Short mmCIF file of C-alpha atoms and ligand atoms in Angstrom, two decimals:
data_model
loop_
_atom_site.label_atom_id
_atom_site.label_comp_id
_atom_site.label_asym_id
_atom_site.label_seq_id
_atom_site.Cartn_x
_atom_site.Cartn_y
_atom_site.Cartn_z
CA MET A 15 28.71 -5.90 11.94
CA LYS A 16 29.00 -8.28 8.97
CA THR A 17 25.94 -10.01 7.53
CA GLN A 18 24.58 -11.30 4.23
CA VAL A 19 21.85 -8.66 3.67
CA VAL A 20 21.57 -5.26 5.33
CA ILE A 21 17.96 -3.98 5.13
CA ILE A 22 17.13 -0.28 5.42
CA GLY A 23 13.65 0.27 6.84
CA ALA A 24 11.62 -1.84 9.31
CA GLY A 25 8.17 -1.18 7.86
CA PRO A 26 6.23 -4.11 6.39
CA ALA A 27 8.66 -4.60 3.45
CA GLY A 28 11.90 -4.60 5.45
CA THR A 29 10.62 -6.67 8.35
CA LEU A 30 8.95 -9.26 6.08
CA LEU A 31 12.11 -9.52 3.98
CA SER A 32 14.24 -10.25 7.05
CA LEU A 33 11.80 -13.00 8.08
CA LEU A 34 11.59 -14.65 4.67
CA LEU A 35 15.41 -14.60 4.38
CA LYS A 36 15.73 -16.12 7.86
CA ARG A 37 13.31 -18.89 6.84
CA ASN A 38 15.85 -19.70 4.11
CA GLY A 39 18.91 -19.56 6.36
CA ILE A 40 20.04 -16.11 5.23
CA GLU A 41 21.14 -13.65 7.90
CA SER A 42 20.23 -9.95 7.82
CA VAL A 43 20.35 -6.79 9.91
CA VAL A 44 17.54 -4.21 9.72
CA ILE A 45 18.17 -0.49 10.28
CA GLU A 46 15.14 1.70 11.07
CA ARG A 47 15.05 5.48 11.42
CA GLN A 48 12.03 5.67 13.76
CA SER A 49 11.27 4.08 17.11
CA LYS A 50 9.40 0.78 17.22
CA ALA A 51 6.42 2.53 18.86
CA TYR A 52 6.33 5.15 16.08
CA VAL A 53 6.24 2.52 13.33
CA LEU A 54 3.52 0.59 15.16
CA GLY A 55 1.50 3.78 15.62
CA ARG A 56 1.16 4.56 11.92
CA ILE A 57 -2.38 4.02 10.58
CA ARG A 58 -2.15 2.96 6.93
CA ALA A 59 -3.35 0.13 4.75
CA GLY A 60 -6.26 -2.10 5.49
CA VAL A 61 -6.98 -4.67 2.76
CA LEU A 62 -4.88 -7.67 1.70
CA GLU A 63 -4.88 -9.64 -1.54
CA SER A 64 -5.07 -13.43 -1.14
CA THR A 65 -1.49 -13.75 -2.48
CA SER A 66 -0.34 -11.39 0.30
CA VAL A 67 -2.04 -13.58 2.90
CA GLU A 68 -0.25 -16.64 1.45
CA ILE A 69 3.13 -14.87 1.58
CA LEU A 70 2.58 -13.69 5.17
CA LYS A 71 1.60 -17.23 6.19
CA ALA A 72 4.78 -18.58 4.51
CA ALA A 73 6.70 -16.13 6.72
CA GLY A 74 4.91 -17.56 9.75
CA VAL A 75 2.89 -14.41 10.53
CA GLY A 76 -0.56 -15.32 9.22
CA GLY A 77 -2.05 -16.76 12.42
CA ARG A 78 -4.20 -13.78 13.44
CA ILE A 79 -5.35 -13.07 9.87
CA ASP A 80 -7.58 -16.18 9.98
CA SER A 81 -9.06 -15.24 13.35
CA ARG A 82 -9.24 -11.43 13.04
CA GLY A 83 -9.27 -10.74 9.30
CA GLN A 84 -12.62 -9.97 7.61
CA ALA A 85 -12.98 -11.66 4.20
CA HIS A 86 -14.67 -9.74 1.37
CA ASP A 87 -15.90 -11.29 -1.86
CA HIS A 88 -17.30 -8.12 -3.45
CA VAL A 89 -17.12 -4.33 -3.51
CA GLU A 90 -19.88 -1.80 -4.09
CA ILE A 91 -19.46 1.32 -6.20
CA ALA A 92 -22.01 4.12 -5.80
CA TRP A 93 -22.40 7.04 -8.21
CA ARG A 94 -24.87 9.71 -9.22
CA GLY A 95 -26.03 9.66 -5.59
CA GLU A 96 -28.29 6.65 -6.02
CA ASP A 97 -26.84 3.94 -8.29
CA VAL A 98 -24.99 1.14 -6.49
CA LEU A 99 -23.01 -1.37 -8.56
CA SER A 100 -21.78 -4.58 -6.90
CA ILE A 101 -18.76 -6.41 -8.34
CA GLY A 102 -18.44 -9.97 -7.03
CA PHE A 103 -14.70 -10.47 -7.44
CA GLY A 104 -14.90 -13.66 -5.35
CA ARG A 105 -17.34 -15.27 -7.80
CA LEU A 106 -15.52 -13.88 -10.86
CA THR A 107 -11.94 -14.81 -9.85
CA GLY A 108 -12.22 -17.37 -7.02
CA LYS A 109 -10.18 -15.00 -4.82
CA ASN A 110 -11.27 -12.91 -1.84
CA MET A 111 -9.71 -9.83 -0.23
CA VAL A 112 -9.15 -9.68 3.54
CA ALA A 113 -9.56 -6.56 5.70
CA TYR A 114 -6.70 -6.74 8.22
CA GLY A 115 -4.97 -3.49 9.18
CA GLN A 116 -1.31 -2.78 8.49
CA THR A 117 -0.85 -2.00 12.19
CA LEU A 118 -1.74 -5.61 13.08
CA ILE A 119 0.57 -6.89 10.32
CA GLN A 120 3.44 -4.83 11.70
CA GLU A 121 2.79 -6.16 15.22
CA ASP A 122 2.82 -9.74 13.87
CA LEU A 123 6.04 -9.08 11.92
CA TYR A 124 7.88 -7.56 14.90
CA GLU A 125 6.81 -10.41 17.17
CA ALA A 126 8.07 -13.00 14.66
CA ALA A 127 11.33 -11.05 14.14
CA SER A 128 11.90 -10.99 17.89
CA ASN A 129 11.19 -14.74 18.16
CA GLU A 130 13.71 -15.35 15.35
CA ASN A 131 16.34 -13.09 17.02
CA ILE A 132 16.51 -10.87 13.95
CA GLY A 133 18.54 -7.73 14.72
CA ILE A 134 16.57 -4.50 14.16
CA VAL A 135 18.36 -1.23 15.02
CA PHE A 136 15.66 1.36 15.82
CA GLU A 137 16.10 5.14 15.97
CA ALA A 138 19.08 5.04 13.59
CA ALA A 139 20.12 8.44 12.20
CA ASP A 140 22.32 9.50 9.27
CA VAL A 141 21.88 6.19 7.47
CA GLU A 142 24.13 6.07 4.41
CA ILE A 143 24.71 3.43 1.74
CA HIS A 144 28.36 3.09 0.58
CA ASP A 145 29.74 1.41 -2.55
CA PRO A 146 26.44 -0.17 -3.72
CA ASP A 147 27.98 -1.10 -7.09
CA SER A 148 31.09 -2.62 -5.57
CA GLY A 149 31.44 -6.19 -4.41
CA ALA A 150 31.63 -4.93 -0.80
CA PRO A 151 28.78 -2.54 0.01
CA PHE A 152 28.27 -1.27 3.52
CA VAL A 153 25.87 0.96 5.45
CA THR A 154 26.78 3.45 8.16
CA TYR A 155 24.46 5.05 10.73
CA LYS A 156 24.34 6.56 14.21
CA ALA A 157 22.31 5.04 17.06
CA ASP A 158 22.45 5.55 20.83
CA GLY A 159 25.14 8.16 20.22
CA GLN A 160 27.38 5.54 18.62
CA ALA A 161 28.54 5.30 15.01
CA GLY A 162 27.55 1.98 13.43
CA ARG A 163 28.58 0.12 10.29
CA VAL A 164 27.18 -3.02 8.65
CA ASP A 165 29.13 -4.78 5.87
CA ALA A 166 27.03 -7.09 3.71
CA ASP A 167 26.80 -8.91 0.38
CA PHE A 168 23.61 -7.00 -0.50
CA VAL A 169 21.68 -3.88 0.55
CA ALA A 170 17.84 -3.98 0.50
CA GLY A 171 16.26 -0.51 0.26
CA CYS A 172 12.91 -0.89 2.08
CA ASP A 173 12.85 2.68 3.39
CA GLY A 174 9.61 3.93 1.86
CA GLN A 175 8.85 7.05 -0.11
CA HIS A 176 11.06 9.34 1.97
CA GLY A 177 14.06 7.02 2.33
CA VAL A 178 17.68 7.27 1.19
CA SER A 179 17.95 4.16 -1.00
CA ARG A 180 16.31 5.49 -4.14
CA ALA A 181 18.68 8.45 -4.27
CA THR A 182 21.63 6.04 -4.30
CA ILE A 183 20.77 4.92 -7.84
CA PRO A 184 22.69 7.25 -10.22
CA SER A 185 20.48 9.60 -12.26
CA SER A 186 22.30 8.31 -15.36
CA VAL A 187 20.89 4.84 -14.60
CA LYS A 188 17.38 5.48 -13.26
CA ARG A 189 14.13 6.45 -15.00
CA GLU A 190 11.38 7.89 -12.80
CA TYR A 191 7.68 7.98 -13.66
CA GLU A 192 5.39 10.21 -11.59
CA ASN A 193 1.82 11.49 -11.50
CA ALA A 194 0.52 13.79 -8.73
CA TYR A 195 -3.23 14.08 -8.03
CA PRO A 196 -4.84 17.45 -7.21
CA PHE A 197 -6.53 16.16 -4.05
CA GLY A 198 -5.87 14.10 -0.90
CA TRP A 199 -7.71 11.57 1.27
CA LEU A 200 -8.95 12.54 4.71
CA GLY A 201 -9.18 9.28 6.67
CA ILE A 202 -10.68 8.61 10.11
CA LEU A 203 -10.92 5.67 12.46
CA SER A 204 -13.97 5.43 14.75
CA GLU A 205 -14.85 2.79 17.34
CA THR A 206 -18.19 2.10 15.68
CA PRO A 207 -19.57 -0.97 13.88
CA PRO A 208 -18.56 -0.67 10.20
CA LEU A 209 -20.69 -1.37 7.15
CA PRO A 210 -20.53 -5.09 6.22
CA GLY A 211 -18.63 -4.45 3.00
CA LEU A 212 -16.33 -2.06 1.10
CA VAL A 213 -18.22 0.82 -0.52
CA TYR A 214 -16.62 3.33 -2.94
CA ALA A 215 -18.50 6.44 -4.06
CA ASN A 216 -18.08 8.90 -6.92
CA HIS A 217 -20.17 11.96 -6.06
CA GLU A 218 -20.27 15.51 -7.42
CA ARG A 219 -18.79 16.64 -4.09
CA GLY A 220 -15.98 14.06 -4.38
CA PHE A 221 -14.86 10.50 -3.63
CA ALA A 222 -15.76 8.59 -0.44
CA LEU A 223 -14.85 5.11 0.84
CA CYS A 224 -16.30 2.96 3.64
CA SER A 225 -14.00 0.28 5.07
CA GLN A 226 -13.16 -1.35 8.38
CA ARG A 227 -10.46 -2.77 10.66
CA ASN A 228 -12.58 -5.04 12.92
CA PRO A 229 -16.25 -5.46 13.99
CA MET A 230 -15.92 -2.41 16.28
CA LEU A 231 -13.45 -0.28 14.32
CA SER A 232 -14.52 1.56 11.16
CA ARG A 233 -12.26 3.21 8.58
CA TYR A 234 -13.75 5.94 6.36
CA TYR A 235 -12.22 8.31 3.79
CA VAL A 236 -13.39 11.38 1.88
CA GLN A 237 -11.54 13.15 -0.94
CA CYS A 238 -10.42 16.61 0.20
CA PRO A 239 -8.45 19.54 -1.27
CA VAL A 240 -4.73 18.72 -1.28
CA ASP A 241 -3.91 21.74 0.91
CA ASP A 242 -6.54 21.02 3.60
CA SER A 243 -5.43 20.26 7.15
CA VAL A 244 -7.17 18.00 9.67
CA ASP A 245 -7.95 21.17 11.68
CA ASP A 246 -10.34 22.14 8.86
CA TRP A 247 -12.35 19.00 9.50
CA SER A 248 -14.41 18.58 12.68
CA ASP A 249 -15.97 15.15 13.18
CA ASP A 250 -19.39 16.63 12.44
CA ARG A 251 -18.16 18.06 9.14
CA PHE A 252 -16.59 14.71 8.22
CA TRP A 253 -19.71 12.64 8.95
CA SER A 254 -21.94 15.13 7.15
CA GLU A 255 -19.68 15.09 4.06
CA LEU A 256 -19.33 11.30 4.06
CA THR A 257 -23.06 10.61 4.31
CA THR A 258 -23.87 13.28 1.70
CA ARG A 259 -21.59 11.55 -0.82
CA LEU A 260 -23.27 8.15 -0.31
CA PRO A 261 -26.72 6.98 -1.48
CA ARG A 262 -29.31 7.13 1.29
CA SER A 263 -29.56 3.32 1.23
CA VAL A 264 -25.90 3.21 2.33
CA ALA A 265 -25.66 6.38 4.44
CA ASP A 266 -28.63 5.36 6.62
CA ASN A 267 -26.62 2.34 7.85
CA ILE A 268 -23.54 4.28 8.93
CA VAL A 269 -23.01 4.46 12.71
CA THR A 270 -21.18 7.71 13.49
CA GLY A 271 -19.05 8.41 16.54
CA PRO A 272 -15.96 10.33 17.70
CA SER A 273 -12.84 9.86 15.58
CA ILE A 274 -9.88 8.23 17.35
CA GLU A 275 -7.53 8.98 14.45
CA LYS A 276 -7.77 11.55 11.67
CA SER A 277 -5.15 12.20 8.97
CA ILE A 278 -4.78 13.47 5.41
CA ALA A 279 -2.68 11.55 2.88
CA PRO A 280 -1.64 13.11 -0.45
CA LEU A 281 -2.17 10.90 -3.52
CA ARG A 282 0.67 10.14 -5.89
CA SER A 283 1.76 7.57 -8.48
CA TYR A 284 5.47 6.92 -8.77
CA VAL A 285 7.72 4.17 -10.15
CA ILE A 286 11.52 4.03 -10.40
CA GLU A 287 13.17 1.77 -12.96
CA PRO A 288 15.26 -0.26 -12.49
CA MET A 289 14.49 -1.40 -8.93
CA GLN A 290 18.11 -2.53 -8.51
CA HIS A 291 21.63 -1.16 -8.98
CA GLY A 292 24.73 -3.22 -8.24
CA ALA A 293 24.25 -4.77 -4.80
CA LEU A 294 21.27 -2.48 -3.97
CA PHE A 295 17.71 -3.80 -4.38
CA LEU A 296 14.58 -1.67 -3.77
CA ALA A 297 11.28 -3.09 -2.49
CA GLY A 298 7.96 -1.53 -1.49
CA ASP A 299 7.29 2.21 -1.31
CA ALA A 300 11.03 2.86 -1.82
CA ALA A 301 10.44 1.81 -5.45
CA HIS A 302 6.83 2.77 -6.15
CA ILE A 303 3.91 4.72 -4.73
CA VAL A 304 0.25 4.23 -5.64
CA PRO A 305 -2.84 6.22 -4.64
CA PRO A 306 -4.57 4.04 -1.98
CA THR A 307 -7.77 3.80 -4.10
CA GLY A 308 -7.03 0.27 -5.31
CA ALA A 309 -5.63 -0.96 -1.94
CA LYS A 310 -2.39 -1.89 -3.71
CA GLY A 311 0.46 -0.15 -1.84
CA LEU A 312 1.00 -2.66 0.92
CA ASN A 313 0.18 -5.61 -1.36
CA LEU A 314 2.87 -4.53 -3.86
CA ALA A 315 5.41 -4.20 -1.02
CA ILE A 316 4.63 -7.80 -0.05
CA SER A 317 4.96 -9.20 -3.58
CA ASP A 318 8.24 -7.31 -4.17
CA VAL A 319 9.63 -8.88 -1.01
CA HIS A 320 8.44 -12.32 -2.06
CA TYR A 321 10.36 -12.02 -5.35
CA LEU A 322 13.46 -10.50 -3.71
CA ALA A 323 13.69 -13.06 -0.89
CA LYS A 324 13.30 -15.92 -3.38
CA ALA A 325 15.93 -14.48 -5.74
CA MET A 326 18.43 -13.86 -2.92
CA THR A 327 17.90 -17.40 -1.66
CA GLN A 328 18.57 -18.75 -5.16
CA HIS A 329 21.68 -16.54 -5.44
CA PHE A 330 23.20 -17.89 -2.23
CA ALA A 331 22.38 -21.40 -3.48
CA GLY A 332 24.41 -20.70 -6.66
CA ASP A 333 21.75 -19.59 -9.17
CA THR A 334 22.46 -15.90 -9.82
CA ALA A 335 19.99 -15.30 -12.71
CA PRO A 336 16.80 -14.62 -10.68
CA LEU A 337 18.51 -11.87 -8.66
CA GLU A 338 19.90 -10.29 -11.82
CA ASN A 339 16.29 -10.25 -13.15
CA TYR A 340 14.61 -9.16 -9.89
CA SER A 341 13.68 -5.69 -11.16
CA ALA A 342 12.14 -6.97 -14.41
CA THR A 343 10.21 -9.65 -12.52
CA ALA A 344 8.87 -7.27 -9.85
CA LEU A 345 8.03 -4.47 -12.30
CA ARG A 346 5.55 -6.62 -14.23
CA ARG A 347 3.28 -6.82 -11.17
CA VAL A 348 4.17 -3.28 -10.07
CA TRP A 349 3.04 -1.67 -13.34
CA SER A 350 -0.15 -3.73 -13.41
CA SER A 351 -1.13 -2.41 -9.96
CA VAL A 352 0.16 1.12 -10.64
CA ARG A 353 -1.99 1.38 -13.78
CA PHE A 354 -5.07 -0.08 -12.07
CA SER A 355 -4.68 2.29 -9.09
CA TRP A 356 -4.34 5.26 -11.47
CA TRP A 357 -7.37 4.14 -13.54
CA LEU A 358 -9.62 3.56 -10.48
CA THR A 359 -8.52 6.88 -8.93
CA THR A 360 -9.38 8.69 -12.18
CA LEU A 361 -12.72 6.87 -12.42
CA LEU A 362 -13.90 7.60 -8.87
CA HIS A 363 -12.58 11.07 -7.97
CA ARG A 364 -13.68 14.54 -9.03
CA PHE A 365 -10.80 16.55 -10.52
CA PRO A 366 -11.00 20.30 -9.85
CA ASP A 367 -10.37 21.11 -13.52
CA GLN A 368 -12.31 18.24 -15.09
CA SER A 369 -14.77 18.96 -17.92
CA ASP A 370 -18.43 17.91 -17.96
CA PHE A 371 -17.49 15.63 -20.85
CA GLU A 372 -14.91 13.79 -18.70
CA GLN A 373 -17.41 13.29 -15.89
CA ARG A 374 -20.09 12.04 -18.28
CA ALA A 375 -17.61 9.64 -19.90
CA ARG A 376 -16.63 8.32 -16.44
CA GLU A 377 -20.27 7.70 -15.64
CA GLU A 378 -20.48 5.74 -18.89
CA ASP A 379 -17.55 3.62 -17.66
CA LEU A 380 -19.61 2.88 -14.56
CA ASN A 381 -22.68 2.11 -16.66
CA TYR A 382 -20.61 -0.30 -18.74
CA LEU A 383 -19.27 -1.95 -15.57
CA THR A 384 -22.88 -2.39 -14.47
CA GLN A 385 -23.96 -4.07 -17.69
CA SER A 386 -20.93 -6.12 -18.74
CA GLU A 387 -19.73 -9.26 -16.95
CA ALA A 388 -16.57 -9.04 -19.09
CA ALA A 389 -15.86 -5.52 -17.78
CA GLN A 390 -16.56 -6.68 -14.22
CA THR A 391 -14.22 -9.65 -14.68
CA ALA A 392 -11.44 -7.36 -15.92
CA PHE A 393 -12.00 -5.10 -12.89
CA ALA A 394 -12.10 -8.11 -10.53
CA GLU A 395 -8.88 -9.68 -11.85
CA GLN A 396 -6.98 -6.45 -11.25
CA TYR A 397 -8.62 -5.64 -7.93
CA VAL A 398 -7.69 -9.02 -6.36
CA GLY A 399 -4.18 -8.78 -7.87
CA LEU A 400 -2.40 -10.82 -10.51
CA ASP A 401 -0.99 -14.25 -9.69
CA LEU A 402 2.62 -14.08 -8.50
P1 LIG B 3 6.96 2.09 4.76
O1 LIG B 3 6.98 3.55 4.43
O2 LIG B 3 5.78 1.51 5.46
O3 LIG B 3 8.24 1.72 5.66
C1 LIG B 3 9.51 2.30 5.39
C2 LIG B 3 10.27 2.36 6.69
O4 LIG B 3 11.57 2.89 6.41
C3 LIG B 3 9.60 3.31 7.69
O5 LIG B 3 9.42 2.66 8.93
C4 LIG B 3 10.58 4.48 7.78
O6 LIG B 3 10.62 5.03 9.08
C5 LIG B 3 11.90 3.83 7.42
N1 LIG B 3 12.89 4.77 6.88
C6 LIG B 3 12.67 5.81 6.04
N2 LIG B 3 13.84 6.43 5.76
C7 LIG B 3 14.81 5.75 6.44
C8 LIG B 3 16.22 5.89 6.56
N3 LIG B 3 16.86 6.87 5.93
N4 LIG B 3 16.90 5.03 7.34
C9 LIG B 3 16.25 4.01 7.98
N5 LIG B 3 14.91 3.81 7.91
C10 LIG B 3 14.21 4.69 7.14
N6 LIG B 3 -1.65 1.25 1.19
C11 LIG B 3 -2.80 0.58 1.00
O7 LIG B 3 -2.76 -0.50 0.39
N7 LIG B 3 -4.00 1.08 1.49
C12 LIG B 3 -4.06 2.26 2.20
O8 LIG B 3 -5.13 2.69 2.62
C13 LIG B 3 -2.87 2.99 2.43
N8 LIG B 3 -2.87 4.16 3.15
C14 LIG B 3 -1.68 4.84 3.32
C15 LIG B 3 -1.63 6.05 4.05
C16 LIG B 3 -0.41 6.75 4.20
C17 LIG B 3 -0.37 8.06 4.99
C18 LIG B 3 0.77 6.26 3.62
C19 LIG B 3 2.08 7.02 3.75
C20 LIG B 3 0.73 5.06 2.91
C21 LIG B 3 -0.49 4.34 2.78
N9 LIG B 3 -0.54 3.13 2.09
C22 LIG B 3 -1.69 2.43 1.89
C23 LIG B 3 0.63 2.58 1.53
C24 LIG B 3 1.39 1.91 2.64
O9 LIG B 3 0.59 0.96 3.26
C25 LIG B 3 2.65 1.37 2.02
O10 LIG B 3 2.38 0.74 0.79
C26 LIG B 3 3.39 0.43 2.92
O11 LIG B 3 3.59 1.03 4.16
C27 LIG B 3 4.69 0.10 2.21
O12 LIG B 3 5.52 -0.52 3.11
P2 LIG B 3 7.09 -0.24 3.05
O13 LIG B 3 7.54 -0.35 1.65
O14 LIG B 3 7.68 -1.08 4.12
O15 LIG B 3 7.24 1.32 3.38
C1 LIG B 4 -8.62 0.71 3.88
O1 LIG B 4 -9.34 -0.03 4.57
O2 LIG B 4 -7.75 1.48 4.36
C2 LIG B 4 -8.81 0.70 2.38
C3 LIG B 4 -9.72 -0.19 1.83
C4 LIG B 4 -9.88 -0.21 0.44
C5 LIG B 4 -9.12 0.65 -0.34
C6 LIG B 4 -8.20 1.55 0.23
C7 LIG B 4 -8.04 1.56 1.60
O3 LIG B 4 -9.26 0.62 -1.71
#
């Protein structure tokens, strides 16, 4: 096949990129390692920044967000077992966040891609990028027992944290920044009415988070040892641990029930610079990973794709500068969210080797957030995400 952009990965980044390019008359082919059902079955992000909603609507996939998304104008942070601090980011920034699960976003993206006749090759194996720094890059793969090849002007690496694109950038060119956290998040879904808002907790037993997917689908997380497995966690143990880590005034309102999904995600911060090399451009988790604490992973994937689609459109219209500067443009917003996610993770979690001094200083951070509108405004601006 010959196209303008070959996209590796049909998660949110790759599928959204193909749609935004199509909206601007640019053809692409998407190559995905997993089956469509597998991608749709992954339970991941849940909260969108207002800029992400705008970008999804510009791609023509925002229809259900208005009807099924749950707007939030504040978050609550609980600590010391009884203090609850509320930060009204809506009042402080004029922007809300919207709870709308990544699964629904992926469904919307696939439906729009199908309506636009965008070619997505699912269950592709042995995907390889060839000659990324030549004028004629191409990608090879195997699907349905056949060898495939796509020649293109550009390759978009949207293949997540375990993809092949990142490795294509020569080690002499790339700089990698990484921070691993000594704990994971155990997350469950339960078909129970969620709390009305988003509640984060820093407790001596560890972090907890109360979120939602819809009025009858709750999403909860507790910090757990990085080497735990879901088999170590019965539903009873999860609910007991979650409610112990929350103030009574919050825990008493939690409706428990059987989990319909339970998984453990490791936490990691990672950024590769530059996010481009020759004709290869990285977007989303292929270029950066954040701990989910700040609800930034999916939102960063969406803003990367916004910048990349715009720059590619300008390139094909004759203005090559934006595409040459894509990495620098995207990294400004990436590093802002990466730092905020690292800071909020450090503030709210218990580190196995932390000192009493560090915990006491973190509690002072929370006290300062309680007392200072300036501190709350700084938190709010970063939580809702910088302007594009
Ligand atoms: P994705 O990983 O979603 O998609 C990449 C796609 O590329 C996948 O479909 C993969 O199958 C495919 N692929 C990989 N290698 C390939 C190859 N060699 N050839 C072809 N295709 C290949 N973010 C939040 O904001 N909040 C959360 O609560 C949250 N929870 C998460 C939980 C987990 C377990 C994980 C892994 C991530 C979570 N995230 C969360 C982050 C997540 O939402 C990502 O930011 C988001 O999926 C990024 O989208 P993509 O960049 O498209 O990457
Ligand atoms: C989620 O609903 O999955 C979620 C919400 C807020 C976060 C992280 C994850 O900060």
